[in-house]
PDB file of C-alpha atoms in Angstrom:
ATOM      1  CA  MET O   1     108.996  51.207  -1.260  1.00 64.00           C
ATOM      2  CA  ILE O   2     109.046  50.812   2.045  1.00 71.00           C
ATOM      3  CA  THR O   3     105.959  49.306   3.340  1.00 74.00           C
ATOM      4  CA  LYS O   4     104.038  49.925   7.001  1.00 77.00           C
ATOM      5  CA  ASP O   5     103.610  47.518   9.607  1.00 80.00           C
ATOM      6  CA  THR O   6      99.981  47.422  10.304  1.00 84.00           C
ATOM      7  CA  ARG O   7      98.949  45.909  13.302  1.00 83.00           C
ATOM      8  CA  ARG O   8      95.568  44.412  13.779  1.00 85.00           C
ATOM      9  CA  GLN O   9      92.631  46.450  15.464  1.00 91.00           C
ATOM     10  CA  PHE O  10      90.538  44.796  17.949  1.00 91.00           C
ATOM     11  CA  LYS O  11      87.074  45.991  19.396  1.00 94.00           C
ATOM     12  CA  PRO O  12      86.068  46.229  23.271  1.00 95.00           C
ATOM     13  CA  GLU O  13      84.253  43.523  23.123  1.00 96.00           C
ATOM     14  CA  PHE O  14      86.755  41.374  21.816  1.00 94.00           C
ATOM     15  CA  LYS O  15      89.345  42.209  24.002  1.00 93.00           C
ATOM     16  CA  LYS O  16      86.232  41.763  26.657  1.00 95.00           C
ATOM     17  CA  ASP O  17      85.416  38.510  25.739  1.00 93.00           C
ATOM     18  CA  ALA O  18      88.883  37.218  25.208  1.00 93.00           C
ATOM     19  CA  VAL O  19      89.713  38.089  28.595  1.00 94.00           C
ATOM     20  CA  ALA O  20      86.925  36.906  30.125  1.00 96.00           C
ATOM     21  CA  LEU O  21      87.981  33.128  28.709  1.00 96.00           C
ATOM     22  CA  VAL O  22      90.947  33.661  31.192  1.00 96.00           C
ATOM     23  CA  SER O  23      89.741  35.109  33.933  1.00 96.00           C
ATOM     24  CA  GLU O  24      85.786  33.420  34.240  1.00 96.00           C
ATOM     25  CA  GLN O  25      86.513  29.771  32.438  1.00 95.00           C
ATOM     26  CA  GLY O  26      89.540  28.925  33.163  1.00 96.00           C
ATOM     27  CA  TYR O  27      91.779  28.801  29.661  1.00 95.00           C
ATOM     28  CA  SER O  28      95.265  29.787  29.481  1.00 96.00           C
ATOM     29  CA  ILE O  29      96.191  32.603  27.885  1.00 95.00           C
ATOM     30  CA  SER O  30      97.199  30.402  24.730  1.00 95.00           C
ATOM     31  CA  LYS O  31      94.237  28.207  24.854  1.00 95.00           C
ATOM     32  CA  ALA O  32      92.157  31.721  25.087  1.00 94.00           C
ATOM     33  CA  ALA O  33      94.253  33.246  21.737  1.00 93.00           C
ATOM     34  CA  GLU O  34      93.576  30.077  20.256  1.00 94.00           C
ATOM     35  CA  ALA O  35      90.002  30.237  20.301  1.00 93.00           C
ATOM     36  CA  VAL O  36      89.706  33.177  19.394  1.00 93.00           C
ATOM     37  CA  GLY O  37      92.051  33.651  15.758  1.00 92.00           C
ATOM     38  CA  THR O  38      94.548  35.424  17.720  1.00 91.00           C
ATOM     39  CA  THR O  39      98.244  34.955  18.548  1.00 89.00           C
ATOM     40  CA  ALA O  40      98.877  35.263  22.733  1.00 84.00           C
TER      41      ALA O  40
END
């Protein structure tokens, strides 16, 4: 049986908040990803 890889889907608000950590609060991308529970 062949299974499909599924990618996690994120809501626009979640993405906006993650980007704000980097652009407004000075987080590195890896630290921001860790803070929101994803990978860089």
